[in-house]
Tab-separated table of C-alpha atoms in Angstrom:
chain	number	residue	atom	x	y	z
A	1	MET	CA	0.752	-45.972	28.866
A	2	LYS	CA	2.079	-47.840	25.928
A	3	LYS	CA	0.115	-45.805	23.473
A	4	GLN	CA	1.779	-42.707	24.969
A	5	LEU	CA	5.219	-43.826	24.669
A	6	LEU	CA	4.389	-45.044	21.217
A	7	LEU	CA	3.478	-41.585	20.321
A	8	ILE	CA	6.411	-40.047	22.098
A	9	SER	CA	8.636	-42.265	20.170
A	10	LEU	CA	7.101	-41.402	16.913
A	11	ALA	CA	7.416	-37.698	17.617
A	12	VAL	CA	11.286	-38.249	18.558
A	13	LEU	CA	11.633	-40.236	15.208
A	14	LEU	CA	9.943	-37.422	13.005
A	15	ALA	CA	11.776	-34.742	14.798
A	16	GLY	CA	15.232	-36.475	14.074
A	17	CYS	CA	13.837	-36.987	10.317
A	18	ASP	CA	13.271	-33.073	10.234
A	19	GLU	CA	16.671	-32.362	11.738
A	20	GLU	CA	18.585	-34.595	9.248
A	21	LYS	CA	16.592	-33.037	6.306
A	22	GLY	CA	18.184	-29.730	7.103
A	23	PRO	CA	17.523	-26.476	5.176
A	24	VAL	CA	16.192	-26.309	1.610
A	25	ALA	CA	18.695	-25.825	-1.248
A	26	PHE	CA	19.341	-22.743	-3.223
A	27	THR	CA	17.509	-22.809	-6.724
A	28	PRO	CA	19.442	-22.407	-9.983
A	29	GLU	CA	17.749	-19.126	-10.630
A	30	MET	CA	18.522	-17.630	-7.225
A	31	ALA	CA	21.936	-19.098	-6.997
A	32	SER	CA	22.993	-17.979	-10.615
A	33	PHE	CA	21.565	-14.534	-10.385
A	34	SER	CA	23.186	-13.913	-7.003
A	35	ASN	CA	26.495	-15.143	-8.465
A	36	GLU	CA	26.282	-12.915	-11.614
A	37	PHE	CA	24.779	-9.831	-9.968
A	38	ASP	CA	26.745	-10.011	-6.606
A	39	PHE	CA	24.106	-10.297	-4.060
A	40	ASP	CA	23.660	-12.811	-1.229
A	41	PRO	CA	21.366	-15.721	-2.478
A	42	LEU	CA	18.172	-16.606	-0.378
A	43	ARG	CA	16.170	-19.953	0.204
A	44	GLY	CA	12.571	-20.980	0.015
A	45	PRO	CA	9.427	-19.388	-1.077
A	46	VAL	CA	10.690	-15.983	-1.345
A	47	LYS	CA	7.919	-13.353	-2.531
A	48	ASP	CA	10.180	-10.071	-2.541
A	49	PHE	CA	13.176	-9.058	-0.812
A	50	SER	CA	15.671	-6.116	-0.266
A	51	GLN	CA	19.207	-5.999	0.444
A	52	THR	CA	20.799	-2.690	1.687
A	53	LEU	CA	24.575	-2.195	1.950
A	54	LEU	CA	25.459	0.595	4.391
A	55	ASN	CA	29.052	2.180	5.118
A	56	GLU	CA	30.641	2.935	8.689
A	57	LYS	CA	28.767	6.212	8.411
A	58	GLY	CA	25.467	4.383	8.127
A	59	GLU	CA	25.183	5.784	4.479
A	60	VAL	CA	23.461	3.564	1.894
A	61	THR	CA	26.161	2.519	-0.710
A	62	LYS	CA	24.354	-0.272	-2.799
A	63	ARG	CA	20.728	-1.820	-2.739
A	64	VAL	CA	19.304	-4.498	-4.422
A	65	THR	CA	15.439	-5.333	-4.637
A	66	GLY	CA	13.507	-8.060	-6.409
A	67	THR	CA	10.104	-9.696	-6.706
A	68	MET	CA	9.792	-13.394	-7.184
A	69	SER	CA	7.014	-15.749	-8.573
A	70	LYS	CA	5.750	-18.722	-6.802
A	71	GLU	CA	7.941	-20.891	-9.125
A	72	GLY	CA	11.015	-18.941	-8.184
A	73	CYS	CA	11.652	-16.679	-11.126
A	74	PHE	CA	12.568	-13.224	-10.762
A	75	ASP	CA	9.833	-11.044	-11.925
A	76	THR	CA	11.731	-7.859	-11.290
A	77	LEU	CA	15.230	-7.191	-10.090
A	78	GLU	CA	16.658	-3.550	-9.422
A	79	LEU	CA	20.569	-3.171	-8.817
A	80	HIS	CA	21.605	0.278	-7.627
A	81	ASP	CA	25.193	1.391	-7.093
A	82	LEU	CA	24.486	4.641	-5.040
A	83	GLU	CA	28.474	5.153	-4.831
A	84	ASN	CA	28.910	5.190	-8.322
A	85	ASN	CA	25.366	6.598	-9.202
A	86	ASN	CA	24.246	3.952	-11.518
A	87	GLY	CA	21.847	1.263	-11.728
A	88	VAL	CA	19.440	-0.905	-13.550
A	89	SER	CA	15.750	-1.829	-13.181
A	90	LEU	CA	14.772	-5.257	-14.926
A	91	VAL	CA	11.278	-6.569	-15.285
A	92	LEU	CA	10.446	-10.005	-16.813
A	93	ASP	CA	8.560	-9.860	-20.075
A	94	ALA	CA	8.221	-13.234	-21.875
A	95	ASN	CA	11.621	-14.656	-22.782
A	96	TYR	CA	13.284	-11.300	-21.801
A	97	TYR	CA	14.019	-9.011	-19.094
A	98	ILE	CA	13.350	-5.556	-20.194
A	99	GLU	CA	14.465	-2.060	-18.648
A	100	ALA	CA	11.585	-0.808	-16.910
A	101	GLU	CA	11.918	2.926	-18.003
A	102	THR	CA	13.042	2.598	-21.740
A	103	GLN	CA	11.319	-0.832	-22.314
A	104	GLU	CA	14.602	-1.721	-24.195
A	105	LYS	CA	15.134	-5.580	-24.136
A	106	ARG	CA	18.187	-6.204	-21.981
A	107	LEU	CA	18.671	-9.987	-21.224
A	108	ARG	CA	17.355	-12.968	-23.224
A	109	LEU	CA	16.356	-15.868	-21.220
A	110	GLN	CA	16.525	-19.575	-21.525
A	111	GLY	CA	14.106	-22.203	-20.344
A	112	LYS	CA	11.628	-20.585	-17.827
A	113	CYS	CA	13.690	-17.855	-16.277
A	114	GLN	CA	17.209	-18.536	-16.571
A	115	LEU	CA	19.897	-16.048	-18.050
A	116	ALA	CA	20.996	-16.869	-21.743
A	117	GLU	CA	22.192	-13.820	-23.674
A	118	PHE	CA	23.171	-10.331	-22.954
A	119	PRO	CA	22.856	-9.141	-26.753
A	120	SER	CA	24.377	-5.647	-26.507
A	121	ALA	CA	27.385	-6.893	-24.711
A	122	GLY	CA	27.871	-10.064	-26.659
A	123	VAL	CA	27.635	-12.195	-23.854
A	124	THR	CA	26.005	-15.551	-23.401
A	125	TRP	CA	25.534	-18.103	-20.557
A	126	ASP	CA	25.723	-21.767	-20.369
A	127	THR	CA	24.058	-24.052	-17.705
A	128	ASP	CA	24.755	-27.409	-16.473
A	129	ASP	CA	22.272	-30.406	-16.500
A	130	LYS	CA	20.661	-28.920	-13.331
A	131	GLY	CA	19.918	-25.276	-14.701
A	132	PHE	CA	22.672	-23.565	-12.854
A	133	ILE	CA	24.902	-21.054	-14.893
A	134	VAL	CA	28.454	-22.491	-15.105
A	135	ARG	CA	29.851	-20.175	-17.752
A	136	ALA	CA	29.602	-17.001	-19.571
A	137	SER	CA	31.600	-16.181	-22.694
A	138	GLY	CA	32.099	-12.889	-24.897
A	139	LYS	CA	34.528	-11.365	-26.834
A	140	ASP	CA	38.077	-11.815	-25.312
A	141	MET	CA	36.237	-12.809	-22.023
A	142	GLU	CA	35.224	-15.989	-20.171
A	143	VAL	CA	33.742	-16.633	-16.545
A	144	LYS	CA	33.195	-19.917	-14.850
A	145	TYR	CA	30.906	-20.220	-11.998
A	146	ARG	CA	31.130	-22.682	-9.092
A	147	TYR	CA	28.614	-23.982	-6.449
A	148	ASP	CA	28.517	-26.401	-3.838
A	149	SER	CA	26.101	-29.622	-3.523
A	150	GLU	CA	23.407	-27.191	-2.020
A	151	GLY	CA	23.625	-24.633	-4.882
A	152	TYR	CA	25.367	-22.077	-2.570
A	153	PRO	CA	27.653	-19.808	-5.054
A	154	LEU	CA	31.213	-20.703	-4.305
A	155	GLY	CA	32.626	-17.862	-6.580
A	156	LYS	CA	33.854	-17.366	-10.053
A	157	SER	CA	36.818	-17.022	-12.166
A	158	THR	CA	37.017	-14.404	-14.807
A	159	THR	CA	39.697	-14.229	-17.514
A	160	SER	CA	40.018	-11.321	-19.930
A	161	LYS	CA	42.841	-11.125	-22.175
A	162	ASP	CA	46.080	-10.879	-19.766
A	163	ALA	CA	43.879	-10.644	-16.613
A	164	HIS	CA	42.504	-13.458	-14.297
A	165	LEU	CA	40.221	-12.425	-11.569
A	166	ASN	CA	39.393	-15.253	-9.229
A	167	VAL	CA	36.848	-15.088	-6.385
A	168	ALA	CA	36.667	-18.134	-3.945
A	169	SER	CA	34.165	-18.320	-1.106
A	170	THR	CA	34.017	-20.688	1.881
A	171	PRO	CA	30.863	-21.016	3.622
A	172	SER	CA	30.060	-22.024	7.165
A	173	THR	CA	30.167	-25.523	7.960
A	174	ASP	CA	26.887	-24.881	9.548
A	175	LYS	CA	24.426	-25.774	6.747
A	176	ARG	CA	21.846	-23.350	8.121
A	177	LYS	CA	24.394	-20.476	7.986
A	178	LYS	CA	25.730	-20.546	4.677
A	179	LEU	CA	25.847	-16.767	4.570
A	180	ASP	CA	28.358	-16.612	7.233
A	181	TYR	CA	31.622	-16.803	4.803
A	182	THR	CA	34.892	-15.785	4.098
A	183	SER	CA	35.957	-14.933	0.539
A	184	VAL	CA	39.318	-14.400	-1.197
A	185	SER	CA	39.754	-12.592	-4.359
A	186	THR	CA	43.070	-12.685	-6.424
A	187	LEU	CA	43.987	-10.804	-9.756
A	188	ASN	CA	46.667	-12.832	-11.671
A	189	ASP	CA	47.213	-14.794	-8.607
A	190	LYS	CA	48.122	-11.655	-6.402
A	191	PRO	CA	46.169	-10.864	-3.351
A	192	LEU	CA	43.139	-8.461	-3.818
A	193	THR	CA	40.779	-8.631	-1.146
A	194	LYS	CA	39.701	-10.787	1.791
A	195	VAL	CA	36.075	-10.565	2.673
A	196	LYS	CA	34.441	-11.961	6.161
A	197	GLN	CA	30.542	-11.776	6.607
A	198	VAL	CA	28.676	-12.653	9.867
A	199	CYS	CA	24.822	-12.895	9.735
A	200	GLU	CA	21.552	-13.214	12.068
A	201	TYR	CA	19.117	-15.487	10.333
A	202	ASP	CA	15.377	-15.901	10.143
A	203	GLY	CA	13.197	-19.163	10.252
A	204	HIS	CA	14.033	-19.885	6.765
A	205	ASN	CA	17.732	-19.702	7.444
A	206	ASN	CA	18.027	-16.567	5.442
A	207	PRO	CA	20.065	-13.535	6.525
A	208	LEU	CA	18.159	-10.665	8.170
A	209	SER	CA	21.102	-8.592	9.034
A	210	CYS	CA	24.801	-8.947	8.526
A	211	SER	CA	28.273	-7.529	9.168
A	212	LEU	CA	30.670	-7.363	6.554
A	213	GLU	CA	34.368	-6.592	6.691
A	214	ILE	CA	36.360	-6.170	3.428
A	215	VAL	CA	40.183	-5.882	3.528
A	216	ASP	CA	41.984	-4.405	0.780
A	217	GLU	CA	45.209	-6.317	0.177
A	218	SER	CA	46.197	-4.536	-3.025
A	219	VAL	CA	47.655	-1.524	-1.114
A	220	THR	CA	50.270	-0.945	1.588
A	221	PRO	CA	49.309	-1.012	4.254
A	222	GLN	CA	46.248	-2.935	3.928
A	223	VAL	CA	43.013	-0.859	4.328
A	224	THR	CA	39.904	-2.564	6.113
A	225	HIS	CA	36.360	-1.419	5.189
A	226	LYS	CA	33.480	-2.349	7.617
A	227	PHE	CA	29.728	-2.382	6.316
A	228	SER	CA	26.463	-3.670	7.480
A	229	ILE	CA	23.599	-5.290	5.657
A	230	LYS	CA	19.979	-4.794	6.270
A	231	ASN	CA	17.625	-7.252	4.515
A	232	THR	CA	13.879	-7.254	4.259
A	233	ILE	CA	12.157	-10.626	3.044
A	234	GLU	CA	8.686	-11.805	2.499
A	235	TYR	CA	7.475	-15.237	1.799
A	236	TYR	CA	4.611	-16.844	-0.057
């Protein structure tokens, strides 16, 4: 009986340790890329993923797809804005991301696979000592990026000449549901948009599907747009 009680006690202690540990943090690459390219960051050993944004009519408006190495680098990243009929398909090639169709060198990298420079746009990125992108600068433009202690992107502030755009996100207090967030955007301190997102999650604490509501506060009366997000995620 004593042996059984000891085993039960150990199991309880171990379960308690797992609970305290919580979900894995966001990597510098995942957090930085999602902050820069405006998609939801994912946790854990992601092999490939897609995020599809649909409007109220069920029409696809935006889609992001990516494949990742076991080390957490983006091997490929495709960004498609179907509303505006534009997009880009990037492929990792040594220390550059090249455009898949033209083979043009688009983005130069630093370290293993972090953004360093967008040569044709004259933009460079700076990282902190943990490898997260914290600043981008170019001609008459500067962007500052923010993250919480788990690497979750908290938004960014963009200053260009006389315009200052600030995006501030507040995630759920539940660490396992970080993509349940509210976000406020302002332009020169005037309200621009309010965003609210609520998601369903998988066992890795990543969103499988989300509802997204965007309130345009720049017009009178305010206009509300509702979207849904469908994600597919495969892990190593």
